[in-house]
């Protein structure tokens, strides 16, 4: 989703709007933004940034209703937070004619589910915050950014689908394993690490 469909990393504006509306503390969003800046400055890898960001965010949402957070996220992304690239709807509508569409993201389940609802995707795989009795516990049960994690969840799709003419879209090195196993890997806004790999593979960018 981030930087392939959405202009930026979706987790940060969603966290900022949660802080503005009192769902999380302002210090949670501020700390997340510090980690983003370290990644932008080359001081922290993308997978490490995602790991620390989701851990901080999960702790900040402890005790909050999952339904409330999902509703708040979807309303934001359908309104003032709609920064999806102009081509996304048309591309997804076209692909949906012949393919199932899944979002595989290092973002959280509520950002992924909200995006899936907006674009009527078949499903999604994401980082997961633990939930008990409809409330976030403050713990993370899965972080979908480190090497191999996306390929692990993708293996479920490979078992269930014909992979002929399969496509994948990605922008960072955490997408590399996923891009390697499809017929048509496509890099959108690739970061320097993925760009170098894509040039070696002669993948379209």
mmCIF file of N, CA and C in Angstrom, residues 58-65 135-138:
data_model
loop_
_atom_site.group_PDB
_atom_site.id
_atom_site.type_symbol
_atom_site.label_atom_id
_atom_site.label_comp_id
_atom_site.label_asym_id
_atom_site.label_seq_id
_atom_site.Cartn_x
_atom_site.Cartn_y
_atom_site.Cartn_z
ATOM 1 N N UNK A 58 1.164 -0.088 18.687
ATOM 2 C CA UNK A 58 0.358 -1.094 19.383
ATOM 3 C C UNK A 58 0.225 -0.747 20.858
ATOM 4 N N UNK A 59 1.325 -0.348 21.472
ATOM 5 C CA UNK A 59 1.285 0.020 22.886
ATOM 6 C C UNK A 59 0.394 1.245 23.102
ATOM 7 N N UNK A 60 0.448 2.185 22.173
ATOM 8 C CA UNK A 60 -0.369 3.394 22.294
ATOM 9 C C UNK A 60 -1.856 3.136 22.156
ATOM 10 N N UNK A 61 -2.226 2.057 21.465
ATOM 11 C CA UNK A 61 -3.644 1.725 21.254
ATOM 12 C C UNK A 61 -4.187 0.750 22.299
ATOM 13 N N UNK A 62 -3.390 0.402 23.280
ATOM 14 C CA UNK A 62 -3.821 -0.557 24.295
ATOM 15 C C UNK A 62 -5.135 -0.124 24.938
ATOM 16 N N UNK A 63 -6.109 -1.065 24.950
ATOM 17 C CA UNK A 63 -7.402 -0.801 25.561
ATOM 18 C C UNK A 63 -8.416 -0.143 24.653
ATOM 19 N N UNK A 64 -8.017 0.206 23.431
ATOM 20 C CA UNK A 64 -8.939 0.859 22.493
ATOM 21 C C UNK A 64 -9.744 -0.176 21.711
ATOM 22 N N UNK A 65 -10.957 0.204 21.330
ATOM 23 C CA UNK A 65 -11.855 -0.676 20.583
ATOM 24 C C UNK A 65 -11.366 -0.844 19.143
ATOM 25 N N UNK A 135 -10.745 -5.484 22.050
ATOM 26 C CA UNK A 135 -9.859 -4.396 22.439
ATOM 27 C C UNK A 135 -8.414 -4.760 22.127
ATOM 28 N N UNK A 136 -7.624 -3.758 21.737
ATOM 29 C CA UNK A 136 -6.205 -3.978 21.513
ATOM 30 C C UNK A 136 -5.506 -4.204 22.859
ATOM 31 N N UNK A 137 -4.598 -5.182 22.894
ATOM 32 C CA UNK A 137 -3.893 -5.514 24.137
ATOM 33 C C UNK A 137 -2.597 -4.738 24.311
ATOM 34 N N UNK A 138 -2.130 -4.087 23.259
ATOM 35 C CA UNK A 138 -0.845 -3.393 23.309
ATOM 36 C C UNK A 138 0.306 -4.224 22.781
#
